mmCIF file of C-alpha atoms in Angstrom:
data_model
loop_
_atom_site.group_PDB
_atom_site.id
_atom_site.type_symbol
_atom_site.label_atom_id
_atom_site.label_comp_id
_atom_site.label_asym_id
_atom_site.label_seq_id
_atom_site.Cartn_x
_atom_site.Cartn_y
_atom_site.Cartn_z
ATOM 1 C CA MET A 601 -0.104 -0.116 -0.075
ATOM 2 C CA GLY A 602 3.253 2.375 0.046
ATOM 3 C CA ASP A 603 2.883 5.014 1.819
ATOM 4 C CA GLU A 604 -0.677 4.736 3.063
ATOM 5 C CA GLN A 605 -1.640 3.890 6.360
ATOM 6 C CA TRP A 606 -4.917 1.373 6.733
ATOM 7 C CA PRO A 607 -7.529 3.364 9.264
ATOM 8 C CA ASP A 608 -7.707 2.096 12.201
ATOM 9 C CA LYS A 609 -11.476 1.832 12.457
ATOM 10 C CA ILE A 610 -13.489 0.089 9.651
ATOM 11 C CA CYS A 611 -15.918 3.254 9.168
ATOM 12 C CA ASP A 612 -13.225 5.335 8.252
ATOM 13 C CA VAL A 613 -12.622 3.062 5.325
ATOM 14 C CA GLN A 614 -13.503 4.722 2.248
ATOM 15 C CA THR A 615 -15.813 3.285 0.288
ATOM 16 C CA PRO A 616 -16.464 1.203 -1.921
ATOM 17 C CA CYS A 617 -14.036 -0.679 -0.851
ATOM 18 C CA LEU A 618 -13.963 -4.511 -0.908
ATOM 19 C CA LEU A 619 -12.957 -6.389 2.934
ATOM 20 C CA VAL A 620 -12.334 -9.754 3.302
ATOM 21 C CA ASN A 621 -11.878 -11.960 6.064
ATOM 22 C CA ILE A 622 -9.230 -14.550 4.152
ATOM 23 C CA LYS A 623 -9.245 -16.720 6.889
ATOM 24 C CA LYS A 624 -12.915 -17.128 6.899
ATOM 25 C CA VAL A 625 -13.097 -17.518 3.347
ATOM 26 C CA ARG A 626 -10.435 -20.343 3.779
ATOM 27 C CA GLN A 627 -12.517 -21.870 6.129
ATOM 28 C CA ASN A 628 -16.188 -21.677 3.979
ATOM 29 C CA ALA A 629 -14.193 -22.794 1.215
ATOM 30 C CA GLN A 630 -12.566 -25.889 3.496
ATOM 31 C CA THR A 631 -16.229 -27.246 4.816
ATOM 32 C CA MET A 632 -17.865 -26.954 1.640
ATOM 33 C CA ILE A 633 -14.756 -29.214 -0.090
ATOM 34 C CA ASP A 634 -14.749 -31.655 2.811
ATOM 35 C CA ARG A 635 -18.781 -31.765 2.783
ATOM 36 C CA CYS A 636 -19.091 -32.382 -1.141
ATOM 37 C CA GLN A 637 -16.165 -35.116 -0.605
ATOM 38 C CA SER A 638 -18.251 -36.580 2.483
ATOM 39 C CA LEU A 639 -21.068 -36.997 0.074
ATOM 40 C CA GLY A 640 -19.994 -38.163 -3.061
ATOM 41 C CA VAL A 641 -20.694 -35.358 -4.767
ATOM 42 C CA GLN A 642 -18.160 -32.995 -6.719
ATOM 43 C CA LEU A 643 -18.556 -29.556 -5.821
ATOM 44 C CA ARG A 644 -18.560 -26.154 -8.264
ATOM 45 C CA PRO A 645 -18.511 -23.128 -6.792
ATOM 46 C CA HIS A 646 -20.252 -20.121 -8.328
ATOM 47 C CA MET A 647 -17.752 -17.628 -9.217
ATOM 48 C CA LYS A 648 -20.667 -14.508 -9.319
ATOM 49 C CA THR A 649 -20.166 -12.738 -6.419
ATOM 50 C CA HIS A 650 -16.382 -12.221 -6.119
ATOM 51 C CA LYS A 651 -15.273 -12.755 -9.727
ATOM 52 C CA CYS A 652 -11.720 -12.898 -8.149
ATOM 53 C CA LEU A 653 -8.943 -15.830 -9.311
ATOM 54 C CA GLU A 654 -7.860 -16.106 -5.833
ATOM 55 C CA ILE A 655 -10.786 -16.544 -4.493
ATOM 56 C CA GLY A 656 -11.626 -18.962 -7.022
ATOM 57 C CA GLU A 657 -8.828 -20.668 -6.356
ATOM 58 C CA ILE A 658 -9.634 -21.416 -2.410
ATOM 59 C CA ALA A 659 -12.844 -22.349 -3.600
ATOM 60 C CA THR A 660 -11.658 -25.221 -5.672
ATOM 61 C CA GLY A 661 -9.404 -26.221 -3.521
ATOM 62 C CA TYR A 662 -6.514 -24.489 -5.572
ATOM 63 C CA THR A 663 -7.420 -27.035 -8.358
ATOM 64 C CA LYS A 664 -8.375 -24.119 -10.601
ATOM 65 C CA ARG A 665 -11.567 -26.736 -11.971
ATOM 66 C CA CYS A 666 -15.098 -27.269 -11.916
ATOM 67 C CA ILE A 667 -16.259 -23.871 -11.614
ATOM 68 C CA VAL A 668 -19.552 -22.040 -12.486
ATOM 69 C CA VAL A 669 -20.060 -18.809 -14.170
ATOM 70 C CA SER A 670 -22.583 -16.120 -15.629
ATOM 71 C CA THR A 671 -21.065 -14.382 -17.977
ATOM 72 C CA LEU A 672 -18.996 -14.791 -21.196
ATOM 73 C CA LYS A 673 -16.383 -12.178 -19.449
ATOM 74 C CA GLU A 674 -16.191 -14.059 -16.544
ATOM 75 C CA ALA A 675 -15.684 -17.448 -18.182
ATOM 76 C CA GLU A 676 -13.246 -15.560 -20.259
ATOM 77 C CA LEU A 677 -11.314 -14.435 -16.819
ATOM 78 C CA PHE A 678 -11.437 -17.580 -15.282
ATOM 79 C CA ALA A 679 -9.999 -19.144 -18.667
ATOM 80 C CA ASP A 680 -7.312 -16.881 -18.842
ATOM 81 C CA GLY A 681 -6.718 -17.219 -14.866
ATOM 82 C CA GLY A 682 -5.218 -21.388 -15.908
ATOM 83 C CA PHE A 683 -9.143 -22.351 -15.308
ATOM 84 C CA ASP A 684 -10.063 -25.439 -17.315
ATOM 85 C CA ASP A 685 -13.448 -26.969 -16.645
ATOM 86 C CA ILE A 686 -15.978 -24.223 -16.882
ATOM 87 C CA VAL A 687 -19.845 -24.428 -16.847
ATOM 88 C CA TYR A 688 -21.572 -21.043 -18.389
ATOM 89 C CA GLY A 689 -24.302 -20.995 -16.575
ATOM 90 C CA GLN A 690 -26.588 -19.384 -18.934
ATOM 91 C CA LEU A 691 -27.887 -19.672 -23.149
ATOM 92 C CA PHE A 692 -26.010 -17.785 -25.048
ATOM 93 C CA THR A 693 -27.173 -15.851 -27.868
ATOM 94 C CA GLU A 694 -25.943 -16.192 -32.170
ATOM 95 C CA ASP A 695 -23.478 -12.842 -31.604
ATOM 96 C CA LYS A 696 -21.095 -14.359 -28.764
ATOM 97 C CA MET A 697 -20.429 -17.716 -30.686
ATOM 98 C CA SER A 698 -16.894 -16.403 -31.941
ATOM 99 C CA ARG A 699 -16.218 -15.595 -27.980
ATOM 100 C CA TYR A 700 -18.063 -19.067 -26.571
ATOM 101 C CA ARG A 701 -15.462 -20.898 -29.824
ATOM 102 C CA THR A 702 -12.526 -19.414 -28.454
ATOM 103 C CA LEU A 703 -12.882 -19.901 -24.802
ATOM 104 C CA THR A 704 -13.618 -23.878 -25.909
ATOM 105 C CA SER A 705 -9.682 -23.942 -27.261
ATOM 106 C CA LEU A 706 -9.001 -22.885 -23.998
ATOM 107 C CA CYS A 707 -10.763 -24.715 -21.987
ATOM 108 C CA ILE A 708 -14.020 -27.108 -21.128
ATOM 109 C CA LEU A 709 -16.431 -25.303 -21.545
ATOM 110 C CA VAL A 710 -20.114 -26.419 -20.504
ATOM 111 C CA THR A 711 -23.396 -24.358 -21.416
ATOM 112 C CA GLY A 712 -27.323 -24.686 -22.490
ATOM 113 C CA ALA A 713 -28.642 -24.562 -25.430
ATOM 114 C CA ILE A 714 -28.383 -21.816 -27.921
ATOM 115 C CA LYS A 715 -31.179 -18.602 -27.729
#
């Protein structure tokens, strides 16, 4: 952060600002991973809320596999970040076909039907 100082109180943080308790994120992700493993199901966390490569890695147990995204932009971000098993949880239109084809050359990308 350079010469800047962190505020003494959270109410003094300038907004907008995202504050993340990374310890809690890691604990929650591990709880999800462990629960899914105990049930014998594959966890496929959604990246929509955080849209963050680092949290995506944590949520996948650092495998960078088996995620869900809601936009092609999110799919592109995570594919460029090395994620290789992505479900695009939306229908796509013909105008997005070239972006979709590019993504399928980078990773496994599964989606619904063309609208």
